[in-house]
Amino acid sequence: MTDILIIGGGPAGLTAAIYTLRSGASVTLLEKTGVGGQAALADKIVNYPGFDSIAGYELAEKMHAQATGLGLTTVYAQADSIERTQTGFKIGADGDVYEAKSVIVATGASPRSLGIESKWLGRGVSYCATCDGAFFRGKPVAVVGGGNTALGDALYLSRIASKVYLIHRRDEYRAAAATVEEIERCDKVEKVLSSVPVSIDGDVSVKSMTVKNVNDGTERQIEVNGIFIAVGQTPESAVLRGLVKTDASGYVLTDGRCGTEVPGLFVAGDVRDTTLRQIVTACADGAIAAERAAEYVRSH
Ligand SMILES: Cc1cc2nc3c(=O)[nH]c(=O)nc-3n(C[C@H](O)[C@H](O)[C@H](O)COP(=O)(O)OP(=O)(O)OC[C@H]3O[C@@H](n4cnc5c(N)ncnc54)[C@H](O)[C@@H]3O)c2cc1C
């Protein structure tokens, strides 16, 4: 039986590994695809302290190498069940069963796709305005989505970009009234309602997006260099179903310090209910969850 089993090898899970290993615990990490999580998909990371700019996969490799150097065992398998036992937990993954005294779930989230953008990712299309907005200083951009995140992204980008087109499939935005009012007052934001993106065009990078009016079928080509997709995220919380409480979207409700209602089970990073989903906040969660898991193992 390992002391602590971590599910998910993104920034939260890898930071949790570094902290738990340094506390002297034995640690196993289960990762279903490749280490680094969403961070590994980022073309360039420019907001992580200590690095002016670093490729996402490179930061992920550094985090994993650091944890491996401290003694981490990484198993490439998808965790599909967690069961509480008398002595700890049994975790099912790809037909095998792992036993641990404490579990940290750091399974992250995945941005929802429009289905048309995959070849433009890192070439003008982004799922993260806070991460990539600065690359579009003085250039026209579009934000796709109509909720709080999309409108918040549009306001954030209006302070950087030359113009922001805010594209939404419905005839009104579904964000907080105060945010909608702020959008109405912002000269730099052009509202493009009742419209869905149908294609993205460009050469080495994005040059335009075509949107279709859902009422009359007319199409309009909008010249933009950046497209920010904010149509929601899907939290990867399926492995915790039935064990812990989640909000309506599936984000795990915690005690604010990565604890859950199940003693010894901690949740860190983008998969939990938090206000900012970034690498630095995922790492912070990983550290807090690790401290608590190590303390739990010591006291049981
Ligand atoms: C394109 C893009 C660019 C970004 N750029 C930046 C940036 O520049 N700066 C910044 O701060 N943030 C950026 N972000 C956000 C940042 O990457 C995330 O906030 C951060 O990675 C969250 O870390 P996490 O460890 O909580 O989850 P994730 O990074 O999502 O990692 C979760 C890991 O868990 C694994 N996993 C999921 N379910 C299971 C399971 N059942 N069993 C085993 N493994 C599982 C996944 O494969 C994944 O590796 C970006 C996000 C994207 C998508």
Coordinates of C-alpha atoms and ligand atoms in Angstrom, one line a residue:
M1 CA 0.0 0.0 0.0
T2 CA 1.3 3.4 -1.0
D3 CA 0.9 6.3 1.5
I4 CA -0.5 8.7 -1.0
L5 CA -2.0 8.1 -4.5
I6 CA -2.4 11.1 -6.8
I7 CA -4.8 11.0 -9.7
G8 CA -3.9 13.4 -12.5
G9 CA -0.4 14.5 -13.6
G10 CA -1.1 18.2 -14.4
P11 CA 0.4 21.1 -12.5
A12 CA -1.8 20.4 -9.4
G13 CA -0.9 16.7 -9.3
L14 CA 2.8 17.2 -10.0
T15 CA 3.1 19.9 -7.3
A16 CA 1.3 17.6 -4.9
A17 CA 3.8 14.9 -5.8
I18 CA 6.8 17.1 -5.1
Y19 CA 5.4 18.2 -1.7
T20 CA 4.3 14.8 -0.5
L21 CA 7.6 13.2 -1.5
R22 CA 9.6 15.8 0.3
S23 CA 7.5 15.1 3.4
G24 CA 8.8 11.5 3.3
A25 CA 5.7 9.8 2.0
S26 CA 5.6 7.0 -0.6
V27 CA 3.7 8.4 -3.6
T28 CA 2.2 6.9 -6.8
L29 CA 0.8 9.1 -9.6
L30 CA -1.8 7.8 -12.1
E31 CA -2.0 9.7 -15.3
K32 CA -4.3 8.7 -18.2
T33 CA -2.6 10.4 -21.1
G34 CA 0.6 12.4 -20.7
V35 CA 2.0 14.5 -17.8
G36 CA 1.4 18.2 -17.8
G37 CA -2.3 18.2 -18.4
Q38 CA -3.7 21.3 -20.0
A39 CA -0.5 23.2 -19.3
A40 CA 1.3 21.0 -21.7
L41 CA -1.1 22.2 -24.5
A42 CA -0.1 25.9 -23.9
D43 CA 2.1 27.1 -26.7
K44 CA 3.8 29.7 -24.5
I45 CA 3.4 30.3 -20.8
V46 CA 4.2 33.9 -19.9
N47 CA 2.5 34.2 -16.5
Y48 CA 4.2 31.6 -14.4
P49 CA 6.7 33.2 -12.0
G50 CA 10.3 32.5 -12.7
F51 CA 10.0 32.1 -16.4
D52 CA 9.7 35.1 -18.8
S53 CA 8.3 32.6 -21.3
I54 CA 8.4 28.8 -21.5
A55 CA 6.6 26.2 -23.7
G56 CA 3.9 24.4 -21.8
Y57 CA 5.3 21.0 -22.5
E58 CA 8.7 22.1 -21.2
L59 CA 7.4 23.4 -17.9
A60 CA 5.4 20.1 -17.6
E61 CA 8.6 18.1 -18.2
K62 CA 10.5 20.1 -15.6
M63 CA 7.8 19.5 -13.0
H64 CA 7.7 15.8 -13.8
A65 CA 11.5 15.4 -13.8
Q66 CA 11.6 17.2 -10.4
A67 CA 9.0 14.8 -8.9
T68 CA 10.6 11.7 -10.5
G69 CA 14.0 12.8 -9.0
L70 CA 12.4 12.8 -5.6
G71 CA 11.2 9.2 -6.0
L72 CA 7.8 9.5 -7.8
T73 CA 6.3 6.3 -9.3
T74 CA 4.2 7.3 -12.4
V75 CA 1.7 4.8 -13.8
Y76 CA 0.0 5.6 -17.1
A77 CA -3.5 4.5 -16.4
Q78 CA -7.0 6.0 -16.2
A79 CA -8.5 5.9 -12.7
D80 CA -12.1 4.8 -12.9
S81 CA -13.2 4.2 -9.3
I82 CA -12.3 5.2 -5.8
E83 CA -13.6 3.1 -2.9
R84 CA -13.2 3.9 0.8
T85 CA -11.9 0.9 2.9
Q86 CA -11.2 0.3 6.6
T87 CA -7.5 1.2 6.1
G88 CA -7.7 3.8 3.3
F89 CA -8.7 3.6 -0.3
K90 CA -8.9 1.2 -3.2
I91 CA -8.5 2.8 -6.6
G92 CA -9.4 1.0 -9.8
A93 CA -7.5 1.9 -13.0
D94 CA -7.5 0.1 -16.3
G95 CA -8.3 -3.3 -14.6
D96 CA -5.7 -2.9 -11.8
V97 CA -6.4 -2.0 -8.2
Y98 CA -4.1 0.3 -6.2
E99 CA -4.3 0.8 -2.4
A100 CA -3.4 4.0 -0.6
K101 CA -3.9 5.6 2.8
S102 CA -4.8 8.9 1.3
V103 CA -5.9 10.1 -2.2
I104 CA -5.4 13.4 -4.0
V105 CA -7.6 13.9 -7.0
A106 CA -6.2 16.5 -9.5
T107 CA -7.9 15.5 -12.7
G108 CA -8.4 19.0 -14.0
A109 CA -10.9 20.1 -16.7
S110 CA -11.2 20.2 -20.4
P111 CA -12.3 23.2 -22.4
R112 CA -15.4 22.6 -24.6
S113 CA -14.7 22.7 -28.3
L114 CA -16.6 24.4 -31.2
G115 CA -15.5 21.5 -33.4
I116 CA -13.9 23.7 -36.0
E117 CA -10.7 25.0 -34.3
S118 CA -8.3 22.2 -33.7
K119 CA -5.9 23.1 -36.5
W120 CA -5.7 26.7 -35.3
L121 CA -4.9 26.0 -31.7
G122 CA -1.7 28.0 -30.8
R123 CA -2.0 29.8 -34.2
G124 CA -4.6 32.4 -33.1
V125 CA -7.2 30.3 -31.3
S126 CA -7.0 30.0 -27.5
Y127 CA -9.2 28.8 -24.7
C128 CA -7.7 31.2 -22.2
A129 CA -7.8 35.0 -22.5
T130 CA -5.8 35.5 -19.3
C131 CA -3.0 33.3 -20.6
D132 CA -2.9 34.4 -24.3
G133 CA -4.6 37.8 -24.5
A134 CA -1.2 39.7 -24.4
F135 CA -0.2 38.2 -27.7
F136 CA -3.0 40.2 -29.4
R137 CA -2.1 43.7 -28.3
G138 CA -3.5 46.3 -30.7
K139 CA -5.1 43.6 -32.9
P140 CA -8.8 42.6 -33.5
V141 CA -10.0 39.5 -31.7
A142 CA -13.2 37.6 -31.2
V143 CA -14.6 35.9 -28.1
V144 CA -17.1 33.1 -28.6
G145 CA -19.6 32.5 -25.8
G146 CA -22.3 34.3 -23.9
G147 CA -21.8 33.5 -20.2
N148 CA -19.8 35.2 -17.4
T149 CA -16.5 33.8 -18.6
A150 CA -17.0 35.0 -22.2
L151 CA -18.1 38.5 -21.2
G152 CA -15.3 38.7 -18.6
D153 CA -12.8 37.7 -21.3
A154 CA -14.2 40.3 -23.7
L155 CA -13.8 43.1 -21.1
Y156 CA -10.3 41.9 -20.3
L157 CA -9.4 41.8 -23.9
S158 CA -10.9 45.2 -24.6
R159 CA -8.0 46.7 -22.6
I160 CA -5.5 44.9 -24.8
A161 CA -6.9 44.4 -28.3
S162 CA -7.9 47.0 -30.9
K163 CA -11.5 45.6 -31.1
V164 CA -13.4 42.7 -29.6
Y165 CA -16.3 40.9 -31.4
L166 CA -18.4 39.0 -28.9
I167 CA -20.2 36.2 -30.7
H168 CA -23.1 34.3 -29.1
R169 CA -25.6 31.9 -30.5
R170 CA -28.5 33.3 -28.5
D171 CA -30.2 36.7 -28.8
E172 CA -29.0 37.8 -25.4
Y173 CA -26.0 37.1 -23.2
R174 CA -26.4 34.9 -20.1
A175 CA -24.1 36.7 -17.7
A176 CA -24.6 38.7 -14.5
A177 CA -26.6 41.9 -15.3
A178 CA -23.7 44.2 -14.1
T179 CA -21.3 42.5 -16.6
V180 CA -23.8 42.8 -19.4
E181 CA -24.2 46.5 -18.6
E182 CA -20.4 46.9 -18.7
I183 CA -20.3 45.2 -22.1
E184 CA -23.0 47.6 -23.3
R185 CA -20.9 50.6 -22.2
C186 CA -17.6 49.3 -23.7
D187 CA -17.0 51.0 -27.1
K188 CA -14.4 48.4 -28.1
V189 CA -16.8 45.5 -27.9
E190 CA -19.1 44.8 -30.9
K191 CA -22.0 42.4 -30.0
V192 CA -22.6 39.7 -32.6
L193 CA -25.7 37.9 -31.3
S194 CA -27.8 35.0 -32.8
S195 CA -24.6 33.9 -34.6
V196 CA -22.5 30.7 -34.6
P197 CA -19.0 30.3 -35.9
V198 CA -18.9 28.1 -39.0
S199 CA -15.2 28.4 -40.2
I200 CA -11.8 29.9 -39.4
D201 CA -9.5 31.0 -42.1
G202 CA -5.9 32.2 -42.3
D203 CA -2.4 31.1 -43.5
V204 CA 0.2 30.4 -40.8
S205 CA -2.1 32.1 -38.3
V206 CA -5.7 33.1 -38.0
K207 CA -6.9 36.0 -40.3
S208 CA -10.7 35.7 -40.1
M209 CA -13.7 33.8 -38.8
T210 CA -17.0 33.3 -40.6
V211 CA -20.2 33.4 -38.5
K212 CA -23.7 32.4 -39.5
N213 CA -26.9 34.1 -38.3
V214 CA -29.1 31.4 -36.8
N215 CA -32.3 33.3 -37.7
D216 CA -31.8 34.1 -41.4
G217 CA -28.8 31.9 -42.4
T218 CA -26.7 34.8 -43.7
E219 CA -23.0 34.6 -43.3
R220 CA -20.5 37.3 -42.3
Q221 CA -16.7 37.2 -42.4
I222 CA -15.0 38.9 -39.5
E223 CA -11.4 39.9 -39.7
V224 CA -9.6 38.9 -36.5
N225 CA -6.1 37.7 -35.5
G226 CA -7.2 36.0 -32.3
I227 CA -10.2 33.9 -31.4
F228 CA -11.0 33.1 -27.7
I229 CA -13.4 30.2 -27.1
A230 CA -15.3 30.4 -23.9
V231 CA -18.2 28.0 -24.3
G232 CA -17.5 26.2 -21.0
Q233 CA -15.3 23.6 -19.5
T234 CA -16.0 20.1 -18.5
P235 CA -14.6 19.1 -15.1
E236 CA -13.0 15.6 -15.1
S237 CA -14.8 14.6 -11.9
A238 CA -16.4 11.3 -13.0
V239 CA -14.1 9.2 -10.8
L240 CA -15.5 11.0 -7.7
R241 CA -19.2 10.4 -8.6
G242 CA -21.2 9.4 -5.6
L243 CA -18.3 10.1 -3.2
V244 CA -18.3 13.9 -2.9
K245 CA -20.6 16.8 -3.6
T246 CA -20.2 18.8 -6.8
D247 CA -21.8 22.0 -8.1
A248 CA -24.3 21.9 -11.0
S249 CA -21.5 21.9 -13.6
G250 CA -19.6 19.0 -11.9
Y251 CA -16.9 21.0 -10.1
V252 CA -16.1 19.4 -6.7
L253 CA -17.2 21.4 -3.7
T254 CA -14.3 21.6 -1.2
D255 CA -13.9 23.2 2.2
G256 CA -11.8 25.9 0.6
R257 CA -8.5 24.1 1.6
C258 CA -8.8 21.2 -0.8
G259 CA -10.6 19.0 1.7
T260 CA -13.7 16.9 1.0
E261 CA -16.4 15.3 3.2
V262 CA -14.5 12.0 2.9
P263 CA -11.6 11.9 5.4
G264 CA -8.2 11.4 3.6
L265 CA -9.6 12.4 0.2
F266 CA -8.4 15.7 -1.1
V267 CA -9.1 17.5 -4.4
A268 CA -6.8 20.0 -6.1
G269 CA -6.7 22.3 -9.1
D270 CA -9.1 23.0 -11.9
V271 CA -11.5 20.1 -11.0
R272 CA -12.6 21.9 -7.8
D273 CA -14.8 24.9 -7.2
T274 CA -12.3 27.8 -7.4
T275 CA -12.3 31.3 -8.8
L276 CA -9.2 31.3 -11.0
R277 CA -8.1 28.3 -13.1
Q278 CA -4.4 28.8 -13.9
I279 CA -1.1 26.9 -13.5
V280 CA -0.1 29.0 -10.5
T281 CA -3.4 28.4 -8.6
A282 CA -3.3 24.6 -9.5
C283 CA 0.2 24.4 -8.1
A284 CA -0.9 26.2 -4.9
D285 CA -3.8 23.8 -4.5
G286 CA -1.4 20.9 -5.1
A287 CA 0.8 22.1 -2.3
I288 CA -2.1 22.6 0.2
A289 CA -3.6 19.2 -0.7
A290 CA -0.2 17.6 -0.2
E291 CA 0.4 19.1 3.2
R292 CA -3.1 17.9 4.3
A293 CA -2.7 14.4 2.9
A294 CA 0.7 14.0 4.5
E295 CA -0.6 15.1 7.8
Y296 CA -3.6 12.7 7.4
V297 CA -1.2 9.8 6.8
R298 CA 1.0 10.8 9.8
S299 CA -2.0 11.0 12.2
H300 CA -3.7 7.7 11.1
Ligands
LIG1 C1 -4.6 25.8 -24.4 C2 -4.4 26.2 -22.9 C3 -3.5 27.2 -22.6 C4 -3.3 27.6 -21.3 N1 -2.3 28.5 -21.0 C5 -2.1 28.8 -19.7 C6 -1.1 29.8 -19.4 O1 -0.4 30.3 -20.2 N2 -0.9 30.1 -18.0 C7 -1.7 29.6 -17.0 O2 -1.5 29.9 -15.9 N3 -2.7 28.7 -17.3 C8 -2.9 28.3 -18.6 N4 -3.9 27.4 -18.9 C9 -4.7 26.8 -17.8 C10 -3.9 25.8 -17.1 O3 -3.2 24.9 -18.0 C11 -4.7 25.0 -16.1 O4 -5.3 25.9 -15.2 C12 -3.9 24.0 -15.3 O5 -3.2 23.1 -16.2 C13 -4.8 23.2 -14.4 O6 -4.0 22.2 -13.7 P1 -4.6 20.9 -13.1 O7 -3.4 20.1 -12.7 O8 -5.6 21.3 -12.1 O9 -5.4 20.2 -14.3 P2 -5.0 19.7 -15.7 O10 -3.9 20.5 -16.3 O11 -6.2 19.6 -16.5 O12 -4.4 18.2 -15.5 C14 -5.2 17.2 -15.1 C15 -4.5 15.8 -15.5 O13 -5.3 14.8 -15.0 C16 -5.4 13.7 -16.0 N5 -6.6 12.9 -15.7 C17 -7.9 13.3 -15.8 N6 -8.7 12.4 -15.4 C18 -7.9 11.3 -15.1 C19 -8.2 10.0 -14.6 N7 -9.4 9.6 -14.4 N8 -7.1 9.2 -14.4 C20 -5.9 9.6 -14.6 N9 -5.5 10.8 -15.0 C21 -6.6 11.7 -15.3 C22 -5.4 14.5 -17.3 O14 -5.0 13.6 -18.4 C23 -4.4 15.6 -17.0 O15 -3.1 15.3 -17.4 C24 -4.1 27.0 -20.2 C25 -5.0 26.0 -20.6 C26 -5.2 25.6 -21.9 C27 -6.2 24.6 -22.2

